[in-house]
Amino acid sequence: MSTFDYDLFVIGGGSGGVRAGRVAAESGARVGLAEEFRMGGTCVIRGCVPKKLMVFASKFGPAAAEARDFGWDMPDGSFDWSVFRPKLHAELTRLENIYRTNLARPGTEIHDARAVLKDAHTVELSNGRTFSAKHILVATGGRPFIPDLPGAELGITSNEIFNLDRLPEKVLILGGGYIACEFACILNGLGVHVTQWHRGPQILRGFDDEVRGHIAEIMLAQGIDLRVGVSPREFERAEGRIRARGTDDHKVMVDEVLWATGRVPNSDGLGLTDLGVELGESGEIVVDDYSQTSVPSVFAIGDVTNRIALTPVAIREGAAFVETVFKGNPTKPDHELVASAVFTQPEYGTVGLTEEGARAQEKIDVYCATFRPMQKSFIDRDEKALFKLIVSQESQRVLGCHIVADGAGEMIQLAAVAVKMGATKADFDRAVAVHPTMAEEIVLMKTPVRAD
Ligand code: NDP
């Protein structure tokens, strides 16, 4: 019989921590978990879930306009945040309770408190209680990063946006990554006037260049005032609003400023450095392939490790940790060919290499089709879908797949199965088209648009 209070103590009740705590408890381990805020973490409470619900909400305005062009007698409507917001929060509470129930069912003890590491086997909670554990798993996630600029505190982050009392008439979004582009499209769809400043030459750095340009064009055509090459400088209250200044004399008066300038690992104030747990340059907990830190009894998963900051990855890391530590089956989480979607409108689904990344590695053929989908061309909308495959000349394997289209998040999940299996271009071609769909284009591209 172990002399520890728990076999596992998990710090953080987000997607990764909850999965690890639940499956460890199901395997018979005695598990405690501490969460200082709300169960479910960033994804459920202030990230993916509320964001996606806002994506749904934001599509009805443009859909109503399209419906009119299809022959519907559809009046102009407007979005009422005061109707949506309570429903949103009721849904988040419902999901939080499900997380709580599922975690407690196999016997995990939940502590609604902040936990700090006291030594390699001890945690102290903010309610004064102390517990010992054979293993400690840090799954504390990340938090928004705000640059240190005059008046920066006048802005909000994605943490606060779901709690606004009212939607702004005008918003300035800072950044050009996932969160900035997603909220630019969401708020624009809800009828908010959106200005977006991105410091770099193009939005969505790290993604495929051709796709980045394609999405930027669509966002501009939708009425988003997207400016690239503009960095934020200073902010002040003026006339009950916020006056924002950027480089090159860019100025704008808005009701809200949304910082979407990246996220940093939540590793501060946990007692990690005192304990000798190695941290990286951005404060991320350094772990090995099995999520073990430099202190053998302490493991870490999810955004706090800054590997791939995505919910499903944190969940896989949590499950692999339990396989390794509690099931005697050493398992490395697989970080190769992780698909993801940026919920711009239309969405961008991607798996594998960008054209630029693939070309740096080997000789490639690039297949790309841009076209007006049937639904848009019927009503004379110009918004084009994009389907792109990057293929290795040598192995003929599909190295990367990129889709910009309504439903691209759904499509890329399925394409990711084929890419992960090592499908070649010929394998894609062998699949008969599903007609009439947009996705059929992925099996119909016959000639490379570029070849090395
Ligand atoms: P990202 O890293 O995607 O983007 C941060 C943006 O902020 C970049 O455009 C960056 O510019 C810019 N930036 C950083 N520092 C400054 C600064 N000092 N001044 C001006 N601009 C700055 O971060 P996000 O916060 O959007 O998202 C964080 C992570 O969360 C993502 O990487 C993703 O892993 C995850 N996520 C996933 C989603 C999904 O799956 N759909 C949705 C939302 C988040 P530059 O490019 O020049 O560095």
Short mmCIF file of C-alpha atoms and ligand atoms in Angstrom, two decimals:
data_model
loop_
_atom_site.label_atom_id
_atom_site.label_comp_id
_atom_site.label_asym_id
_atom_site.label_seq_id
_atom_site.Cartn_x
_atom_site.Cartn_y
_atom_site.Cartn_z
CA MET A 1 0.00 0.00 0.00
CA SER A 2 1.38 3.36 -1.07
CA THR A 3 2.13 5.85 1.69
CA PHE A 4 1.01 8.72 -0.54
CA ASP A 5 -2.43 10.32 -0.29
CA TYR A 6 -2.84 9.86 -4.04
CA ASP A 7 -1.21 7.89 -6.83
CA LEU A 8 -1.71 10.93 -9.06
CA PHE A 9 -2.39 14.56 -8.38
CA VAL A 10 -3.38 16.60 -11.43
CA ILE A 11 -3.05 20.38 -11.39
CA GLY A 12 -5.49 21.88 -13.89
CA GLY A 13 -8.97 20.81 -14.95
CA GLY A 14 -8.72 21.55 -18.66
CA SER A 15 -9.02 19.08 -21.50
CA GLY A 16 -5.65 17.40 -20.88
CA GLY A 17 -5.80 17.25 -17.09
CA VAL A 18 -9.36 15.96 -17.00
CA ARG A 19 -8.63 13.21 -19.53
CA ALA A 20 -5.52 12.10 -17.65
CA GLY A 21 -7.30 12.21 -14.28
CA ARG A 22 -10.31 10.28 -15.55
CA VAL A 23 -8.46 7.47 -17.32
CA ALA A 24 -5.96 7.12 -14.48
CA ALA A 25 -8.85 6.76 -12.03
CA GLU A 26 -10.56 4.27 -14.35
CA SER A 27 -7.38 2.19 -14.30
CA GLY A 28 -7.64 1.98 -10.51
CA ALA A 29 -5.34 4.83 -9.47
CA ARG A 30 -6.29 7.09 -6.57
CA VAL A 31 -6.49 10.52 -8.20
CA GLY A 32 -6.90 14.07 -6.92
CA LEU A 33 -7.32 17.05 -9.24
CA ALA A 34 -7.20 20.76 -8.41
CA GLU A 35 -8.74 23.47 -10.56
CA GLU A 36 -8.69 27.10 -9.44
CA PHE A 37 -11.34 28.39 -11.84
CA ARG A 38 -13.91 26.35 -13.75
CA MET A 39 -13.70 22.72 -14.81
CA GLY A 40 -13.16 22.39 -18.55
CA GLY A 41 -10.32 24.87 -18.92
CA THR A 42 -9.68 27.15 -21.85
CA CYS A 43 -11.33 24.94 -24.47
CA VAL A 44 -14.68 24.58 -22.77
CA ILE A 45 -14.97 27.79 -20.77
CA ARG A 46 -13.21 30.50 -22.79
CA GLY A 47 -11.95 29.00 -26.03
CA CYS A 48 -12.95 26.46 -28.64
CA VAL A 49 -16.50 25.79 -27.44
CA PRO A 50 -17.86 29.32 -26.88
CA LYS A 51 -15.90 30.46 -29.96
CA LYS A 52 -17.54 27.81 -32.14
CA LEU A 53 -20.98 28.72 -30.82
CA MET A 54 -20.25 32.32 -31.77
CA VAL A 55 -19.14 31.13 -35.21
CA PHE A 56 -22.55 29.49 -35.63
CA ALA A 57 -24.31 32.65 -34.45
CA SER A 58 -22.31 34.84 -36.79
CA LYS A 59 -23.23 32.93 -39.92
CA PHE A 60 -26.96 33.62 -39.88
CA GLY A 61 -26.68 37.26 -40.97
CA PRO A 62 -24.75 36.52 -44.17
CA ALA A 63 -26.89 33.38 -44.64
CA ALA A 64 -30.06 35.48 -44.52
CA ALA A 65 -28.67 37.74 -47.25
CA GLU A 66 -27.82 34.69 -49.34
CA ALA A 67 -31.27 33.23 -48.68
CA ARG A 68 -32.84 36.33 -50.18
CA ASP A 69 -30.86 35.78 -53.35
CA PHE A 70 -32.12 32.21 -53.40
CA GLY A 71 -35.69 33.52 -53.43
CA TRP A 72 -36.57 33.69 -49.76
CA ASP A 73 -38.52 36.65 -48.50
CA MET A 74 -36.01 37.28 -45.73
CA PRO A 75 -35.97 40.57 -43.85
CA ASP A 76 -32.74 42.18 -42.66
CA GLY A 77 -32.22 41.04 -39.11
CA SER A 78 -29.87 42.09 -36.37
CA PHE A 79 -28.07 40.08 -33.75
CA ASP A 80 -29.09 40.45 -30.11
CA TRP A 81 -26.16 39.65 -27.84
CA SER A 82 -28.42 39.86 -24.78
CA VAL A 83 -30.40 36.87 -26.10
CA PHE A 84 -27.35 34.87 -27.13
CA ARG A 85 -25.10 35.49 -24.13
CA PRO A 86 -27.21 33.83 -21.38
CA LYS A 87 -27.77 30.82 -23.63
CA LEU A 88 -24.04 30.60 -24.26
CA HIS A 89 -23.25 30.68 -20.57
CA ALA A 90 -25.97 28.16 -19.72
CA GLU A 91 -24.40 25.81 -22.26
CA LEU A 92 -20.92 26.29 -20.80
CA THR A 93 -22.26 25.54 -17.32
CA ARG A 94 -23.94 22.39 -18.66
CA LEU A 95 -20.67 21.24 -20.23
CA GLU A 96 -18.69 22.09 -17.13
CA ASN A 97 -21.01 19.91 -15.07
CA ILE A 98 -20.56 17.03 -17.50
CA TYR A 99 -16.79 17.34 -17.14
CA ARG A 100 -17.16 17.36 -13.37
CA THR A 101 -19.46 14.32 -13.35
CA ASN A 102 -17.32 12.29 -15.73
CA LEU A 103 -14.24 13.02 -13.71
CA ALA A 104 -15.82 12.19 -10.37
CA ARG A 105 -17.54 8.99 -11.60
CA PRO A 106 -14.42 6.79 -11.53
CA GLY A 107 -13.51 8.27 -8.13
CA THR A 108 -11.31 11.28 -8.87
CA GLU A 109 -11.47 13.76 -5.98
CA ILE A 110 -11.94 17.31 -7.26
CA HIS A 111 -10.50 20.20 -5.28
CA ASP A 112 -11.79 23.63 -6.27
CA ALA A 113 -8.59 25.41 -5.36
CA ARG A 114 -5.25 26.53 -6.71
CA ALA A 115 -2.43 24.05 -6.20
CA VAL A 116 1.28 24.77 -5.81
CA LEU A 117 4.10 22.24 -5.72
CA LYS A 118 5.86 22.10 -2.37
CA ASP A 119 8.24 19.28 -3.17
CA ALA A 120 8.52 16.50 -5.73
CA HIS A 121 5.60 14.63 -4.14
CA THR A 122 3.58 17.32 -2.35
CA VAL A 123 1.04 19.89 -3.41
CA GLU A 124 -0.40 22.67 -1.26
CA LEU A 125 -3.84 24.02 -2.05
CA SER A 126 -5.07 27.59 -1.67
CA ASN A 127 -7.59 26.30 0.91
CA GLY A 128 -4.67 25.33 3.14
CA ARG A 129 -4.83 21.58 2.57
CA THR A 130 -1.73 19.63 1.60
CA PHE A 131 -1.59 16.31 -0.23
CA SER A 132 1.15 13.92 -1.14
CA ALA A 133 1.15 12.08 -4.44
CA LYS A 134 3.38 9.51 -6.09
CA HIS A 135 3.06 11.37 -9.39
CA ILE A 136 2.12 14.98 -10.09
CA LEU A 137 0.80 16.06 -13.47
CA VAL A 138 0.92 19.75 -14.35
CA ALA A 139 -1.76 20.59 -16.90
CA THR A 140 -2.23 24.29 -16.25
CA GLY A 141 -2.57 25.41 -19.88
CA GLY A 142 -1.76 28.90 -21.11
CA ARG A 143 -3.03 32.44 -20.97
CA PRO A 144 -3.22 35.37 -23.38
CA PHE A 145 -0.09 37.45 -23.87
CA ILE A 146 -0.48 41.23 -23.96
CA PRO A 147 2.53 43.33 -25.01
CA ASP A 148 3.68 45.95 -22.54
CA LEU A 149 2.46 49.15 -24.24
CA PRO A 150 0.93 52.39 -22.91
CA GLY A 151 -2.79 51.86 -22.30
CA ALA A 152 -2.67 48.17 -23.23
CA GLU A 153 -4.83 47.45 -20.17
CA LEU A 154 -7.78 49.16 -21.89
CA GLY A 155 -8.05 46.15 -24.18
CA ILE A 156 -9.60 42.76 -23.52
CA THR A 157 -8.54 39.27 -24.54
CA SER A 158 -10.38 36.16 -25.67
CA ASN A 159 -10.84 35.42 -21.93
CA GLU A 160 -13.19 38.37 -21.55
CA ILE A 161 -14.94 38.51 -24.88
CA PHE A 162 -17.59 35.97 -23.97
CA ASN A 163 -18.56 38.02 -20.90
CA LEU A 164 -19.05 41.41 -22.54
CA ASP A 165 -22.19 43.25 -21.42
CA ARG A 166 -22.80 44.39 -24.97
CA LEU A 167 -21.18 43.91 -28.33
CA PRO A 168 -19.08 46.87 -29.48
CA GLU A 169 -20.05 48.83 -32.56
CA LYS A 170 -16.41 49.03 -33.54
CA VAL A 171 -13.56 46.80 -32.52
CA LEU A 172 -9.83 46.76 -33.14
CA ILE A 173 -8.31 43.29 -33.20
CA LEU A 174 -4.56 43.03 -32.71
CA GLY A 175 -2.72 40.05 -34.12
CA GLY A 176 -2.89 37.87 -37.19
CA GLY A 177 -3.03 34.35 -35.76
CA TYR A 178 -5.83 31.87 -35.12
CA ILE A 179 -7.69 33.91 -32.51
CA ALA A 180 -7.37 37.27 -34.28
CA CYS A 181 -8.62 35.96 -37.62
CA GLU A 182 -11.39 33.85 -36.12
CA PHE A 183 -12.78 36.75 -34.07
CA ALA A 184 -12.42 39.17 -36.97
CA CYS A 185 -14.76 36.92 -38.98
CA ILE A 186 -17.10 36.21 -36.06
CA LEU A 187 -17.56 39.83 -35.03
CA ASN A 188 -17.85 40.97 -38.64
CA GLY A 189 -20.58 38.39 -39.15
CA LEU A 190 -22.40 39.64 -36.06
CA GLY A 191 -22.47 43.14 -37.48
CA VAL A 192 -19.53 44.68 -35.63
CA HIS A 193 -17.22 46.98 -37.62
CA VAL A 194 -13.85 45.23 -37.44
CA THR A 195 -10.39 46.71 -37.90
CA GLN A 196 -7.53 44.24 -37.61
CA TRP A 197 -3.86 45.20 -37.33
CA HIS A 198 -1.22 42.57 -37.90
CA ARG A 199 2.45 43.45 -37.52
CA GLY A 200 3.71 41.04 -40.19
CA PRO A 201 3.37 41.18 -43.97
CA GLN A 202 0.56 38.62 -44.05
CA ILE A 203 -1.86 37.03 -41.56
CA LEU A 204 -1.62 33.43 -40.33
CA ARG A 205 2.16 33.14 -40.21
CA GLY A 206 3.29 29.53 -40.37
CA PHE A 207 0.44 28.45 -42.62
CA ASP A 208 0.63 27.91 -46.38
CA ASP A 209 1.46 31.22 -48.11
CA GLU A 210 -1.03 30.85 -50.94
CA VAL A 211 -3.80 30.07 -48.44
CA ARG A 212 -2.85 33.03 -46.25
CA GLY A 213 -3.27 35.40 -49.18
CA HIS A 214 -6.53 33.73 -50.21
CA ILE A 215 -8.06 34.10 -46.75
CA ALA A 216 -6.86 37.70 -46.37
CA GLU A 217 -8.54 38.61 -49.68
CA ILE A 218 -11.81 37.04 -48.57
CA MET A 219 -11.70 38.81 -45.21
CA LEU A 220 -11.12 42.16 -46.92
CA ALA A 221 -13.94 41.48 -49.39
CA GLN A 222 -16.25 40.74 -46.46
CA GLY A 223 -15.61 44.23 -45.13
CA ILE A 224 -12.98 43.55 -42.47
CA ASP A 225 -10.57 46.47 -42.39
CA LEU A 226 -7.46 44.30 -42.29
CA ARG A 227 -4.16 46.14 -42.22
CA VAL A 228 -0.86 44.29 -42.36
CA GLY A 229 2.49 45.72 -41.37
CA VAL A 230 0.92 47.67 -38.50
CA SER A 231 2.07 47.20 -34.91
CA PRO A 232 0.15 48.58 -31.97
CA ARG A 233 1.77 51.52 -30.15
CA GLU A 234 -0.50 53.18 -27.56
CA PHE A 235 -4.07 53.37 -26.33
CA GLU A 236 -6.02 55.97 -24.42
CA ARG A 237 -9.59 56.64 -23.33
CA ALA A 238 -11.22 59.39 -25.37
CA GLU A 239 -14.86 60.41 -25.58
CA GLY A 240 -15.95 57.22 -23.85
CA ARG A 241 -14.17 55.10 -26.43
CA ILE A 242 -10.61 53.95 -27.00
CA ARG A 243 -8.22 55.78 -29.27
CA ALA A 244 -5.63 53.37 -30.63
CA ARG A 245 -2.44 54.31 -32.38
CA GLY A 246 -0.27 52.03 -34.42
CA THR A 247 2.94 52.34 -36.38
CA ASP A 248 2.99 54.49 -39.53
CA ASP A 249 0.50 56.87 -37.95
CA HIS A 250 -2.38 54.40 -38.03
CA LYS A 251 -5.19 55.60 -35.74
CA VAL A 252 -8.60 54.30 -34.97
CA MET A 253 -11.37 55.08 -32.45
CA VAL A 254 -13.12 51.97 -31.25
CA ASP A 255 -15.35 50.67 -28.47
CA GLU A 256 -13.20 47.64 -27.69
CA VAL A 257 -9.66 46.52 -28.38
CA LEU A 258 -9.11 42.76 -28.53
CA TRP A 259 -5.61 41.51 -27.90
CA ALA A 260 -4.98 38.33 -29.87
CA THR A 261 -1.22 38.52 -29.76
CA GLY A 262 -0.49 34.97 -28.73
CA ARG A 263 -0.56 32.88 -25.60
CA VAL A 264 2.06 31.95 -23.00
CA PRO A 265 2.35 28.87 -20.79
CA ASN A 266 0.83 29.08 -17.31
CA SER A 267 3.89 28.01 -15.37
CA ASP A 268 4.32 30.98 -12.98
CA GLY A 269 3.82 30.72 -9.26
CA LEU A 270 3.50 26.95 -9.19
CA GLY A 271 6.76 26.37 -7.34
CA LEU A 272 8.29 24.74 -10.41
CA THR A 273 11.64 26.52 -10.48
CA ASP A 274 12.20 26.08 -6.72
CA LEU A 275 11.70 22.39 -7.27
CA GLY A 276 14.21 22.30 -10.12
CA VAL A 277 11.69 21.68 -12.89
CA GLU A 278 13.32 22.96 -16.07
CA LEU A 279 11.49 25.71 -17.93
CA GLY A 280 12.15 26.86 -21.49
CA GLU A 281 12.53 30.36 -22.90
CA SER A 282 8.81 31.14 -23.00
CA GLY A 283 8.23 29.65 -19.57
CA GLU A 284 7.11 26.32 -20.99
CA ILE A 285 7.75 23.20 -18.93
CA VAL A 286 10.43 21.16 -20.66
CA VAL A 287 9.39 17.52 -20.99
CA ASP A 288 10.73 14.41 -22.67
CA ASP A 289 8.85 12.26 -25.20
CA TYR A 290 6.81 10.76 -22.33
CA SER A 291 5.85 14.16 -20.86
CA GLN A 292 8.23 13.68 -17.92
CA THR A 293 9.92 16.81 -16.55
CA SER A 294 13.44 17.11 -15.15
CA VAL A 295 11.97 16.06 -11.76
CA PRO A 296 11.05 12.38 -12.29
CA SER A 297 7.79 12.37 -10.29
CA VAL A 298 6.48 15.48 -12.07
CA PHE A 299 4.95 15.28 -15.55
CA ALA A 300 3.38 17.97 -17.71
CA ILE A 301 0.99 17.96 -20.65
CA GLY A 302 -0.93 20.41 -22.82
CA ASP A 303 -0.33 24.10 -23.53
CA VAL A 304 1.94 24.56 -20.50
CA THR A 305 4.50 22.44 -22.38
CA ASN A 306 4.13 24.55 -25.55
CA ARG A 307 4.36 21.60 -27.91
CA ILE A 308 1.24 21.89 -30.08
CA ALA A 309 -1.32 24.13 -28.36
CA LEU A 310 -4.46 22.27 -29.40
CA THR A 311 -7.07 20.58 -27.22
CA PRO A 312 -7.02 17.17 -28.95
CA VAL A 313 -3.23 17.12 -28.64
CA ALA A 314 -3.41 17.80 -24.89
CA ILE A 315 -5.95 15.00 -24.58
CA ARG A 316 -3.65 12.58 -26.43
CA GLU A 317 -0.73 13.65 -24.25
CA GLY A 318 -2.83 13.01 -21.14
CA ALA A 319 -3.88 9.58 -22.36
CA ALA A 320 -0.29 8.67 -23.33
CA PHE A 321 0.90 9.74 -19.88
CA VAL A 322 -1.58 7.39 -18.22
CA GLU A 323 -0.61 4.52 -20.55
CA THR A 324 3.03 5.09 -19.68
CA VAL A 325 2.79 5.63 -15.93
CA PHE A 326 -0.28 3.66 -14.85
CA LYS A 327 -0.71 0.94 -17.45
CA GLY A 328 2.88 -0.20 -17.93
CA ASN A 329 2.71 0.60 -21.63
CA PRO A 330 5.24 3.34 -22.45
CA THR A 331 3.52 5.52 -25.05
CA LYS A 332 4.76 8.66 -26.76
CA PRO A 333 2.09 11.09 -27.86
CA ASP A 334 2.21 11.39 -31.65
CA HIS A 335 2.79 14.96 -32.78
CA GLU A 336 3.16 14.14 -36.48
CA LEU A 337 0.60 15.21 -39.06
CA VAL A 338 -1.80 16.84 -36.62
CA ALA A 339 -4.69 18.36 -38.55
CA SER A 340 -6.30 21.59 -37.43
CA ALA A 341 -8.83 24.13 -38.57
CA VAL A 342 -8.87 27.89 -38.36
CA PHE A 343 -12.50 28.93 -38.03
CA THR A 344 -12.36 31.89 -40.32
CA GLN A 345 -15.30 32.25 -42.68
CA PRO A 346 -14.88 30.24 -44.78
CA GLU A 347 -12.88 27.83 -42.65
CA TYR A 348 -9.33 26.71 -43.31
CA GLY A 349 -8.56 23.04 -42.69
CA THR A 350 -4.98 21.89 -42.92
CA VAL A 351 -2.88 18.80 -42.37
CA GLY A 352 0.79 18.22 -43.07
CA LEU A 353 3.29 20.50 -44.73
CA THR A 354 2.84 23.87 -46.35
CA GLU A 355 4.07 24.28 -49.91
CA GLU A 356 7.06 26.24 -48.59
CA GLY A 357 7.86 23.71 -45.86
CA ALA A 358 7.63 20.77 -48.25
CA ARG A 359 9.78 22.46 -50.90
CA ALA A 360 12.50 23.10 -48.34
CA GLN A 361 12.55 19.36 -47.72
CA GLU A 362 12.26 17.80 -51.19
CA LYS A 363 11.02 18.18 -54.77
CA ILE A 364 7.25 18.52 -54.92
CA ASP A 365 4.27 18.78 -57.22
CA VAL A 366 1.59 21.25 -56.19
CA TYR A 367 -2.03 20.68 -57.12
CA CYS A 368 -4.39 23.56 -56.45
CA ALA A 369 -7.92 24.40 -57.47
CA THR A 370 -9.68 27.66 -56.66
CA PHE A 371 -13.25 28.00 -57.80
CA ARG A 372 -16.60 29.51 -56.96
CA PRO A 373 -18.64 26.83 -55.21
CA MET A 374 -22.03 26.10 -56.75
CA GLN A 375 -23.91 27.73 -53.88
CA LYS A 376 -21.98 30.98 -54.27
CA SER A 377 -21.87 31.15 -58.05
CA PHE A 378 -25.66 30.67 -58.24
CA ILE A 379 -26.15 33.93 -56.37
CA ASP A 380 -23.16 35.58 -58.01
CA ARG A 381 -20.96 35.77 -54.94
CA ASP A 382 -17.27 35.94 -55.66
CA GLU A 383 -16.01 33.98 -52.64
CA LYS A 384 -13.78 31.18 -53.89
CA ALA A 385 -12.99 27.85 -52.29
CA LEU A 386 -9.43 26.53 -52.41
CA PHE A 387 -8.25 22.92 -52.44
CA LYS A 388 -4.55 22.19 -52.46
CA LEU A 389 -2.40 19.08 -52.30
CA ILE A 390 1.35 19.05 -51.88
CA VAL A 391 2.81 15.83 -53.27
CA SER A 392 6.31 14.39 -52.98
CA GLN A 393 7.79 13.83 -56.44
CA GLU A 394 9.83 10.93 -55.18
CA SER A 395 7.37 8.95 -53.06
CA GLN A 396 4.18 10.42 -54.56
CA ARG A 397 2.86 10.70 -51.00
CA VAL A 398 0.55 13.56 -50.14
CA LEU A 399 2.65 15.67 -47.78
CA GLY A 400 0.11 18.39 -47.17
CA CYS A 401 -3.55 19.08 -47.74
CA HIS A 402 -5.11 22.54 -47.45
CA ILE A 403 -8.77 23.40 -47.82
CA VAL A 404 -10.49 26.78 -47.60
CA ALA A 405 -14.23 26.27 -47.87
CA ASP A 406 -17.37 26.18 -45.79
CA GLY A 407 -17.04 22.99 -43.76
CA ALA A 408 -13.27 22.69 -44.34
CA GLY A 409 -12.83 21.77 -40.67
CA GLU A 410 -15.06 18.75 -41.23
CA MET A 411 -13.40 17.84 -44.52
CA ILE A 412 -9.84 18.00 -43.26
CA GLN A 413 -10.59 15.56 -40.46
CA LEU A 414 -11.37 12.92 -43.07
CA ALA A 415 -8.52 13.86 -45.40
CA ALA A 416 -6.20 13.62 -42.37
CA VAL A 417 -6.95 9.90 -42.09
CA ALA A 418 -5.69 9.33 -45.62
CA VAL A 419 -2.66 11.58 -45.20
CA LYS A 420 -1.79 9.93 -41.89
CA MET A 421 -2.01 6.52 -43.58
CA GLY A 422 0.57 7.70 -46.10
CA ALA A 423 -1.81 8.00 -49.05
CA THR A 424 -0.27 8.82 -52.42
CA LYS A 425 -1.73 11.14 -55.02
CA ALA A 426 -2.81 8.01 -56.93
CA ASP A 427 -4.72 6.83 -53.83
CA PHE A 428 -6.61 10.12 -53.74
CA ASP A 429 -7.29 9.82 -57.50
CA ARG A 430 -8.64 6.28 -57.13
CA ALA A 431 -11.46 7.51 -54.90
CA VAL A 432 -14.47 8.33 -57.04
CA ALA A 433 -15.81 11.86 -56.68
CA VAL A 434 -18.89 12.49 -54.57
CA HIS A 435 -20.96 14.72 -56.81
CA PRO A 436 -21.99 17.50 -56.54
CA THR A 437 -19.84 18.58 -53.62
CA MET A 438 -16.97 20.98 -53.14
CA ALA A 439 -14.85 18.26 -51.60
CA GLU A 440 -14.84 16.19 -54.78
CA GLU A 441 -12.18 18.59 -56.05
CA ILE A 442 -9.69 16.82 -53.79
CA VAL A 443 -9.85 13.71 -56.02
CA LEU A 444 -10.21 15.55 -59.34
CA MET A 445 -7.04 17.62 -59.58
CA LYS A 446 -5.18 16.07 -62.52
CA THR A 447 -2.30 18.41 -63.39
CA PRO A 448 0.12 20.12 -61.06
CA VAL A 449 -0.07 23.91 -61.07
CA ARG A 450 3.59 24.00 -60.07
CA ALA A 451 6.29 21.36 -60.13
CA ASP A 452 9.92 21.66 -58.99
P1 NDP B 1 -0.94 32.84 -32.55
O1 NDP B 1 0.42 32.48 -32.14
O2 NDP B 1 -1.67 32.01 -33.54
O3 NDP B 1 -0.95 34.34 -33.11
C1 NDP B 1 -0.41 35.40 -32.37
C2 NDP B 1 -0.43 36.63 -33.26
O4 NDP B 1 -0.04 37.75 -32.50
C3 NDP B 1 0.54 36.53 -34.42
O5 NDP B 1 -0.07 37.08 -35.54
C4 NDP B 1 1.71 37.37 -33.94
O6 NDP B 1 2.41 37.98 -35.00
C5 NDP B 1 1.02 38.43 -33.13
N1 NDP B 1 1.86 39.03 -32.11
C6 NDP B 1 2.58 38.41 -31.16
N2 NDP B 1 3.21 39.30 -30.37
C7 NDP B 1 2.88 40.52 -30.85
C8 NDP B 1 3.24 41.84 -30.48
N3 NDP B 1 4.06 42.07 -29.46
N4 NDP B 1 2.72 42.86 -31.19
C9 NDP B 1 1.91 42.63 -32.24
N5 NDP B 1 1.53 41.39 -32.64
C10 NDP B 1 2.03 40.36 -31.95
O7 NDP B 1 -1.74 32.98 -31.19
P2 NDP B 1 -3.27 32.98 -30.83
O8 NDP B 1 -3.34 33.70 -29.54
O9 NDP B 1 -4.12 33.41 -31.97
O10 NDP B 1 -3.57 31.44 -30.58
C11 NDP B 1 -2.75 30.72 -29.66
C12 NDP B 1 -2.77 29.27 -29.97
O11 NDP B 1 -4.01 28.72 -29.59
C13 NDP B 1 -2.65 28.95 -31.45
O12 NDP B 1 -1.31 28.89 -31.86
C14 NDP B 1 -3.34 27.62 -31.54
O13 NDP B 1 -2.40 26.62 -31.24
C15 NDP B 1 -4.39 27.70 -30.47
N6 NDP B 1 -5.70 27.99 -31.05
C16 NDP B 1 -6.27 27.09 -31.90
C17 NDP B 1 -7.48 27.34 -32.48
C18 NDP B 1 -8.05 26.34 -33.41
O14 NDP B 1 -7.63 25.20 -33.41
N7 NDP B 1 -9.02 26.72 -34.25
C19 NDP B 1 -8.22 28.56 -32.21
C20 NDP B 1 -7.54 29.45 -31.31
C21 NDP B 1 -6.32 29.17 -30.77
P3 NDP B 1 3.58 37.19 -35.78
O15 NDP B 1 2.90 36.25 -36.71
O16 NDP B 1 4.32 38.29 -36.48
O17 NDP B 1 4.40 36.52 -34.74
#
